């Protein structure tokens, strides 16, 4: 309830309405942008309750991330497709076992894919080969800086691709742990915490490994590309 207060206005007294202190005040409250991590975990919880459509949306959200990771590690498109499919089959079977730990659920899918890749490497005579064109087109811009480049002519595009191809060849020559760290951190864009979870290391170890890997890449790259 508001009060009526008499206020002097020249020779007469007029009533002025004074807002009640307890009355709500209309104000603009900016809405926070949707949190993709929270949205993904909502889908996980729905899938855990038996919502198959929710798991399908998780598949749509993360299949490209998983496929690019596997393709880079194995270098064989058909094999990468098989491993990606197996990744999501395992994830579906184990969906009730995953719980929120403050990170994006994509790290969990990549962990499953990584274990499958390691199983394949251990069970066969395997040599890493990189399909440079497919990996570059599949989303390596976060590492190569392609997102910041303006449109360029065909000659510059050829030079850019040659530079990227050389970069990927240098990545392939890193040791297993350093290569894994570079792939997860820069090609996949995962955080230090997510990379640590996937590689079963603490965050300090990942930071040190990343530092050594970047320094090694700087040594491997031709002088003109450093």
PDB file of C-alpha atoms in Angstrom:
ATOM      1  CA  UNK A   1       0.000   0.000   0.000  1.00  0.00           C
ATOM      2  CA  UNK A   2       1.367   3.444  -0.909  1.00  0.00           C
ATOM      3  CA  UNK A   3       1.106   6.641   1.075  1.00  0.00           C
ATOM      4  CA  UNK A   4      -0.368  10.011   0.138  1.00  0.00           C
ATOM      5  CA  UNK A   5       1.954  12.827   1.281  1.00  0.00           C
ATOM      6  CA  UNK A   6       0.965  16.494   1.245  1.00  0.00           C
ATOM      7  CA  UNK A   7       3.588  18.570  -0.524  1.00  0.00           C
ATOM      8  CA  UNK A   8       3.661  22.330  -0.730  1.00  0.00           C
ATOM      9  CA  UNK A   9       3.148  23.599  -4.259  1.00  0.00           C
ATOM     10  CA  UNK A  10       2.807  27.387  -4.001  1.00  0.00           C
ATOM     11  CA  UNK A  11      -0.344  28.542  -2.214  1.00  0.00           C
ATOM     12  CA  UNK A  12      -2.051  25.169  -2.336  1.00  0.00           C
ATOM     13  CA  UNK A  13      -1.329  21.718  -1.014  1.00  0.00           C
ATOM     14  CA  UNK A  14      -1.366  18.871  -3.512  1.00  0.00           C
ATOM     15  CA  UNK A  15      -1.141  15.171  -2.925  1.00  0.00           C
ATOM     16  CA  UNK A  16       1.856  13.318  -4.309  1.00  0.00           C
ATOM     17  CA  UNK A  17       1.993   9.556  -4.605  1.00  0.00           C
ATOM     18  CA  UNK A  18       5.017   8.028  -2.908  1.00  0.00           C
ATOM     19  CA  UNK A  19       5.985   4.506  -3.966  1.00  0.00           C
ATOM     20  CA  UNK A  20       5.634   1.884  -1.282  1.00  0.00           C
ATOM     21  CA  UNK A  21       9.076   0.647  -0.261  1.00  0.00           C
ATOM     22  CA  UNK A  22       7.743  -2.879  -0.240  1.00  0.00           C
ATOM     23  CA  UNK A  23       6.286  -2.649  -3.739  1.00  0.00           C
ATOM     24  CA  UNK A  24       8.203  -4.469  -6.467  1.00  0.00           C
ATOM     25  CA  UNK A  25      10.314  -2.306  -8.744  1.00  0.00           C
ATOM     26  CA  UNK A  26      10.320  -3.096 -12.438  1.00  0.00           C
ATOM     27  CA  UNK A  27      13.853  -3.318 -13.753  1.00  0.00           C
ATOM     28  CA  UNK A  28      15.604  -4.928 -16.696  1.00  0.00           C
ATOM     29  CA  UNK A  29      17.482  -8.040 -15.720  1.00  0.00           C
ATOM     30  CA  UNK A  30      19.730  -9.292 -18.515  1.00  0.00           C
ATOM     31  CA  UNK A  31      19.274 -12.940 -19.296  1.00  0.00           C
ATOM     32  CA  UNK A  32      22.382 -15.086 -19.206  1.00  0.00           C
ATOM     33  CA  UNK A  33      23.245 -16.902 -22.407  1.00  0.00           C
ATOM     34  CA  UNK A  34      22.442 -20.622 -22.383  1.00  0.00           C
ATOM     35  CA  UNK A  35      25.281 -22.725 -21.011  1.00  0.00           C
ATOM     36  CA  UNK A  36      26.145 -25.394 -23.623  1.00  0.00           C
ATOM     37  CA  UNK A  37      27.724 -27.577 -20.929  1.00  0.00           C
ATOM     38  CA  UNK A  38      24.576 -27.455 -18.799  1.00  0.00           C
ATOM     39  CA  UNK A  39      22.399 -28.176 -21.829  1.00  0.00           C
ATOM     40  CA  UNK A  40      24.522 -31.215 -22.697  1.00  0.00           C
ATOM     41  CA  UNK A  41      24.232 -32.606 -19.180  1.00  0.00           C
ATOM     42  CA  UNK A  42      20.481 -32.130 -19.274  1.00  0.00           C
ATOM     43  CA  UNK A  43      20.494 -34.363 -22.352  1.00  0.00           C
ATOM     44  CA  UNK A  44      22.646 -36.893 -20.478  1.00  0.00           C
ATOM     45  CA  UNK A  45      20.176 -37.002 -17.598  1.00  0.00           C
ATOM     46  CA  UNK A  46      17.289 -37.425 -20.022  1.00  0.00           C
ATOM     47  CA  UNK A  47      19.137 -40.257 -21.785  1.00  0.00           C
ATOM     48  CA  UNK A  48      19.776 -41.892 -18.425  1.00  0.00           C
ATOM     49  CA  UNK A  49      16.012 -41.857 -17.889  1.00  0.00           C
ATOM     50  CA  UNK A  50      15.536 -43.734 -21.164  1.00  0.00           C
ATOM     51  CA  UNK A  51      15.028 -40.842 -23.580  1.00  0.00           C
ATOM     52  CA  UNK A  52      16.542 -42.176 -26.814  1.00  0.00           C
ATOM     53  CA  UNK A  53      15.929 -38.885 -28.607  1.00  0.00           C
ATOM     54  CA  UNK A  54      18.129 -37.120 -26.036  1.00  0.00           C
ATOM     55  CA  UNK A  55      20.991 -39.513 -26.741  1.00  0.00           C
ATOM     56  CA  UNK A  56      20.498 -38.887 -30.452  1.00  0.00           C
ATOM     57  CA  UNK A  57      20.955 -35.172 -29.816  1.00  0.00           C
ATOM     58  CA  UNK A  58      24.144 -35.915 -27.878  1.00  0.00           C
ATOM     59  CA  UNK A  59      25.340 -37.905 -30.877  1.00  0.00           C
ATOM     60  CA  UNK A  60      24.607 -35.008 -33.220  1.00  0.00           C
ATOM     61  CA  UNK A  61      26.414 -32.602 -30.911  1.00  0.00           C
ATOM     62  CA  UNK A  62      29.628 -34.596 -30.470  1.00  0.00           C
ATOM     63  CA  UNK A  63      30.000 -36.962 -33.422  1.00  0.00           C
ATOM     64  CA  UNK A  64      32.193 -34.560 -35.424  1.00  0.00           C
ATOM     65  CA  UNK A  65      34.438 -33.907 -32.428  1.00  0.00           C
ATOM     66  CA  UNK A  66      34.951 -37.628 -31.865  1.00  0.00           C
ATOM     67  CA  UNK A  67      35.403 -38.406 -35.557  1.00  0.00           C
ATOM     68  CA  UNK A  68      38.057 -35.706 -36.073  1.00  0.00           C
ATOM     69  CA  UNK A  69      39.976 -36.947 -33.042  1.00  0.00           C
ATOM     70  CA  UNK A  70      39.898 -40.578 -34.192  1.00  0.00           C
ATOM     71  CA  UNK A  71      40.744 -39.679 -37.797  1.00  0.00           C
ATOM     72  CA  UNK A  72      43.780 -37.720 -36.706  1.00  0.00           C
ATOM     73  CA  UNK A  73      44.976 -40.575 -34.505  1.00  0.00           C
ATOM     74  CA  UNK A  74      44.368 -43.395 -36.995  1.00  0.00           C
ATOM     75  CA  UNK A  75      44.634 -41.704 -40.385  1.00  0.00           C
ATOM     76  CA  UNK A  76      42.114 -44.056 -41.993  1.00  0.00           C
ATOM     77  CA  UNK A  77      38.668 -42.654 -42.734  1.00  0.00           C
ATOM     78  CA  UNK A  78      36.821 -45.983 -42.847  1.00  0.00           C
ATOM     79  CA  UNK A  79      38.460 -47.152 -39.638  1.00  0.00           C
ATOM     80  CA  UNK A  80      37.741 -43.790 -38.006  1.00  0.00           C
ATOM     81  CA  UNK A  81      34.059 -44.127 -38.887  1.00  0.00           C
ATOM     82  CA  UNK A  82      33.971 -47.623 -37.354  1.00  0.00           C
ATOM     83  CA  UNK A  83      35.703 -46.467 -34.174  1.00  0.00           C
ATOM     84  CA  UNK A  84      33.395 -43.454 -33.920  1.00  0.00           C
ATOM     85  CA  UNK A  85      30.345 -45.699 -34.193  1.00  0.00           C
ATOM     86  CA  UNK A  86      31.757 -48.037 -31.558  1.00  0.00           C
ATOM     87  CA  UNK A  87      32.445 -45.035 -29.321  1.00  0.00           C
ATOM     88  CA  UNK A  88      28.796 -44.041 -29.245  1.00  0.00           C
ATOM     89  CA  UNK A  89      27.616 -47.630 -28.866  1.00  0.00           C
ATOM     90  CA  UNK A  90      29.794 -47.949 -25.770  1.00  0.00           C
ATOM     91  CA  UNK A  91      28.615 -44.591 -24.533  1.00  0.00           C
ATOM     92  CA  UNK A  92      24.984 -45.663 -24.908  1.00  0.00           C
ATOM     93  CA  UNK A  93      25.652 -48.860 -22.951  1.00  0.00           C
ATOM     94  CA  UNK A  94      27.439 -46.906 -20.216  1.00  0.00           C
ATOM     95  CA  UNK A  95      25.296 -43.774 -20.134  1.00  0.00           C
ATOM     96  CA  UNK A  96      23.978 -44.543 -16.642  1.00  0.00           C
ATOM     97  CA  UNK A  97      27.523 -44.639 -15.256  1.00  0.00           C
ATOM     98  CA  UNK A  98      28.535 -41.077 -16.139  1.00  0.00           C
ATOM     99  CA  UNK A  99      27.962 -38.233 -13.692  1.00  0.00           C
ATOM    100  CA  UNK A 100      28.534 -34.488 -13.773  1.00  0.00           C
ATOM    101  CA  UNK A 101      32.029 -33.414 -12.716  1.00  0.00           C
ATOM    102  CA  UNK A 102      32.025 -29.786 -13.782  1.00  0.00           C
ATOM    103  CA  UNK A 103      33.281 -30.442 -17.310  1.00  0.00           C
ATOM    104  CA  UNK A 104      31.717 -30.796 -20.716  1.00  0.00           C
ATOM    105  CA  UNK A 105      30.427 -34.302 -21.408  1.00  0.00           C
ATOM    106  CA  UNK A 106      32.347 -34.228 -24.701  1.00  0.00           C
ATOM    107  CA  UNK A 107      35.476 -35.138 -22.726  1.00  0.00           C
ATOM    108  CA  UNK A 108      33.777 -38.392 -21.720  1.00  0.00           C
ATOM    109  CA  UNK A 109      33.031 -39.308 -25.339  1.00  0.00           C
ATOM    110  CA  UNK A 110      36.615 -38.523 -26.370  1.00  0.00           C
ATOM    111  CA  UNK A 111      37.923 -40.655 -23.481  1.00  0.00           C
ATOM    112  CA  UNK A 112      35.965 -43.637 -24.789  1.00  0.00           C
ATOM    113  CA  UNK A 113      37.282 -42.972 -28.309  1.00  0.00           C
ATOM    114  CA  UNK A 114      40.840 -42.684 -27.011  1.00  0.00           C
ATOM    115  CA  UNK A 115      40.600 -46.051 -25.259  1.00  0.00           C
ATOM    116  CA  UNK A 116      39.338 -47.663 -28.455  1.00  0.00           C
ATOM    117  CA  UNK A 117      42.197 -46.111 -30.431  1.00  0.00           C
ATOM    118  CA  UNK A 118      44.738 -47.392 -27.899  1.00  0.00           C
ATOM    119  CA  UNK A 119      43.183 -50.861 -28.083  1.00  0.00           C
ATOM    120  CA  UNK A 120      43.544 -50.798 -31.861  1.00  0.00           C
ATOM    121  CA  UNK A 121      47.155 -49.645 -31.705  1.00  0.00           C
ATOM    122  CA  UNK A 122      48.045 -52.377 -29.224  1.00  0.00           C
ATOM    123  CA  UNK A 123      46.255 -55.131 -31.129  1.00  0.00           C
ATOM    124  CA  UNK A 124      47.767 -54.522 -34.555  1.00  0.00           C
ATOM    125  CA  UNK A 125      50.944 -53.519 -36.297  1.00  0.00           C
ATOM    126  CA  UNK A 126      50.027 -49.899 -36.594  1.00  0.00           C
ATOM    127  CA  UNK A 127      51.736 -46.836 -37.963  1.00  0.00           C
ATOM    128  CA  UNK A 128      50.334 -43.339 -37.579  1.00  0.00           C
ATOM    129  CA  UNK A 129      49.433 -41.668 -40.834  1.00  0.00           C
ATOM    130  CA  UNK A 130      47.651 -38.360 -41.117  1.00  0.00           C
ATOM    131  CA  UNK A 131      45.128 -37.533 -43.812  1.00  0.00           C
ATOM    132  CA  UNK A 132      46.096 -33.888 -43.900  1.00  0.00           C
ATOM    133  CA  UNK A 133      43.324 -32.540 -46.115  1.00  0.00           C
ATOM    134  CA  UNK A 134      40.527 -34.222 -44.184  1.00  0.00           C
ATOM    135  CA  UNK A 135      41.864 -33.163 -40.805  1.00  0.00           C
ATOM    136  CA  UNK A 136      42.355 -29.566 -41.914  1.00  0.00           C
ATOM    137  CA  UNK A 137      38.871 -29.355 -43.409  1.00  0.00           C
ATOM    138  CA  UNK A 138      37.423 -31.119 -40.382  1.00  0.00           C
ATOM    139  CA  UNK A 139      38.022 -28.340 -37.895  1.00  0.00           C
ATOM    140  CA  UNK A 140      41.641 -27.543 -37.127  1.00  0.00           C
ATOM    141  CA  UNK A 141      41.087 -23.791 -37.358  1.00  0.00           C
ATOM    142  CA  UNK A 142      41.467 -23.363 -33.610  1.00  0.00           C
ATOM    143  CA  UNK A 143      45.084 -24.466 -33.906  1.00  0.00           C
ATOM    144  CA  UNK A 144      46.071 -23.049 -37.269  1.00  0.00           C
ATOM    145  CA  UNK A 145      44.351 -19.698 -36.805  1.00  0.00           C
ATOM    146  CA  UNK A 146      42.266 -20.097 -39.967  1.00  0.00           C
ATOM    147  CA  UNK A 147      39.232 -18.519 -38.314  1.00  0.00           C
ATOM    148  CA  UNK A 148      41.020 -15.181 -38.119  1.00  0.00           C
ATOM    149  CA  UNK A 149      42.145 -15.122 -41.743  1.00  0.00           C
ATOM    150  CA  UNK A 150      40.231 -12.991 -44.266  1.00  0.00           C
ATOM    151  CA  UNK A 151      39.278 -14.374 -47.622  1.00  0.00           C
ATOM    152  CA  UNK A 152      42.376 -14.873 -49.743  1.00  0.00           C
ATOM    153  CA  UNK A 153      43.115 -15.697 -53.345  1.00  0.00           C
ATOM    154  CA  UNK A 154      43.875 -19.169 -54.739  1.00  0.00           C
ATOM    155  CA  UNK A 155      47.658 -18.686 -54.588  1.00  0.00           C
ATOM    156  CA  UNK A 156      47.534 -17.809 -50.893  1.00  0.00           C
ATOM    157  CA  UNK A 157      45.185 -20.705 -50.235  1.00  0.00           C
ATOM    158  CA  UNK A 158      47.739 -23.092 -51.719  1.00  0.00           C
ATOM    159  CA  UNK A 159      50.451 -21.613 -49.518  1.00  0.00           C
ATOM    160  CA  UNK A 160      48.234 -21.824 -46.448  1.00  0.00           C
ATOM    161  CA  UNK A 161      47.458 -25.477 -47.073  1.00  0.00           C
ATOM    162  CA  UNK A 162      51.125 -26.258 -47.619  1.00  0.00           C
ATOM    163  CA  UNK A 163      51.933 -24.582 -44.308  1.00  0.00           C
ATOM    164  CA  UNK A 164      49.204 -26.526 -42.523  1.00  0.00           C
ATOM    165  CA  UNK A 165      50.352 -29.784 -44.109  1.00  0.00           C
ATOM    166  CA  UNK A 166      53.896 -29.182 -42.850  1.00  0.00           C
ATOM    167  CA  UNK A 167      52.541 -28.383 -39.399  1.00  0.00           C
ATOM    168  CA  UNK A 168      50.617 -31.644 -39.256  1.00  0.00           C
ATOM    169  CA  UNK A 169      53.652 -33.604 -40.398  1.00  0.00           C
ATOM    170  CA  UNK A 170      55.596 -32.073 -37.531  1.00  0.00           C
ATOM    171  CA  UNK A 171      52.821 -32.961 -35.079  1.00  0.00           C
ATOM    172  CA  UNK A 172      52.930 -36.546 -36.335  1.00  0.00           C
ATOM    173  CA  UNK A 173      56.634 -36.759 -35.505  1.00  0.00           C
ATOM    174  CA  UNK A 174      56.108 -35.837 -31.850  1.00  0.00           C
ATOM    175  CA  UNK A 175      56.194 -38.485 -29.171  1.00  0.00           C
ATOM    176  CA  UNK A 176      52.923 -40.211 -28.333  1.00  0.00           C
ATOM    177  CA  UNK A 177      52.106 -38.170 -25.227  1.00  0.00           C
ATOM    178  CA  UNK A 178      53.086 -34.836 -26.745  1.00  0.00           C
ATOM    179  CA  UNK A 179      51.089 -35.548 -29.899  1.00  0.00           C
ATOM    180  CA  UNK A 180      48.081 -36.574 -27.828  1.00  0.00           C
ATOM    181  CA  UNK A 181      48.284 -33.385 -25.798  1.00  0.00           C
ATOM    182  CA  UNK A 182      48.507 -31.171 -28.897  1.00  0.00           C
ATOM    183  CA  UNK A 183      45.571 -32.941 -30.550  1.00  0.00           C
ATOM    184  CA  UNK A 184      43.324 -32.622 -27.509  1.00  0.00           C
ATOM    185  CA  UNK A 185      44.289 -29.101 -26.521  1.00  0.00           C
ATOM    186  CA  UNK A 186      44.495 -27.381 -29.887  1.00  0.00           C
ATOM    187  CA  UNK A 187      42.871 -29.480 -32.582  1.00  0.00           C
ATOM    188  CA  UNK A 188      39.944 -30.493 -30.369  1.00  0.00           C
ATOM    189  CA  UNK A 189      39.946 -27.301 -28.308  1.00  0.00           C
ATOM    190  CA  UNK A 190      39.596 -29.070 -24.962  1.00  0.00           C
ATOM    191  CA  UNK A 191      40.551 -27.359 -21.727  1.00  0.00           C
ATOM    192  CA  UNK A 192      43.558 -28.301 -19.614  1.00  0.00           C
ATOM    193  CA  UNK A 193      41.209 -29.954 -17.115  1.00  0.00           C
ATOM    194  CA  UNK A 194      39.425 -31.978 -19.807  1.00  0.00           C
ATOM    195  CA  UNK A 195      42.735 -33.022 -21.364  1.00  0.00           C
ATOM    196  CA  UNK A 196      44.030 -34.075 -17.956  1.00  0.00           C
ATOM    197  CA  UNK A 197      40.939 -36.197 -17.391  1.00  0.00           C
ATOM    198  CA  UNK A 198      41.271 -37.933 -20.745  1.00  0.00           C
ATOM    199  CA  UNK A 199      44.997 -38.578 -20.381  1.00  0.00           C
ATOM    200  CA  UNK A 200      44.722 -39.599 -16.724  1.00  0.00           C
ATOM    201  CA  UNK A 201      47.134 -36.924 -15.538  1.00  0.00           C
ATOM    202  CA  UNK A 202      46.934 -33.896 -13.314  1.00  0.00           C
ATOM    203  CA  UNK A 203      46.598 -30.421 -14.772  1.00  0.00           C
ATOM    204  CA  UNK A 204      50.162 -29.444 -13.885  1.00  0.00           C
ATOM    205  CA  UNK A 205      51.514 -32.397 -15.840  1.00  0.00           C
ATOM    206  CA  UNK A 206      49.390 -31.445 -18.854  1.00  0.00           C
ATOM    207  CA  UNK A 207      50.644 -27.854 -18.787  1.00  0.00           C
ATOM    208  CA  UNK A 208      54.247 -29.078 -18.661  1.00  0.00           C
ATOM    209  CA  UNK A 209      53.621 -31.600 -21.447  1.00  0.00           C
ATOM    210  CA  UNK A 210      51.984 -28.930 -23.602  1.00  0.00           C
ATOM    211  CA  UNK A 211      54.924 -26.583 -23.044  1.00  0.00           C
ATOM    212  CA  UNK A 212      57.427 -29.243 -24.099  1.00  0.00           C
ATOM    213  CA  UNK A 213      55.319 -30.199 -27.131  1.00  0.00           C
ATOM    214  CA  UNK A 214      55.060 -26.619 -28.364  1.00  0.00           C
ATOM    215  CA  UNK A 215      58.788 -26.088 -27.916  1.00  0.00           C
ATOM    216  CA  UNK A 216      59.482 -29.297 -29.839  1.00  0.00           C
ATOM    217  CA  UNK A 217      57.180 -28.192 -32.652  1.00  0.00           C
ATOM    218  CA  UNK A 218      59.068 -24.901 -32.854  1.00  0.00           C
ATOM    219  CA  UNK A 219      62.275 -26.877 -33.348  1.00  0.00           C
ATOM    220  CA  UNK A 220      60.759 -29.168 -35.965  1.00  0.00           C
ATOM    221  CA  UNK A 221      59.104 -26.513 -38.112  1.00  0.00           C
ATOM    222  CA  UNK A 222      61.182 -25.078 -40.968  1.00  0.00           C
ATOM    223  CA  UNK A 223      62.664 -21.697 -40.141  1.00  0.00           C
ATOM    224  CA  UNK A 224      60.340 -19.859 -42.505  1.00  0.00           C
ATOM    225  CA  UNK A 225      57.238 -21.226 -40.735  1.00  0.00           C
ATOM    226  CA  UNK A 226      58.220 -20.510 -37.143  1.00  0.00           C
TER     227      UNK A 226
END
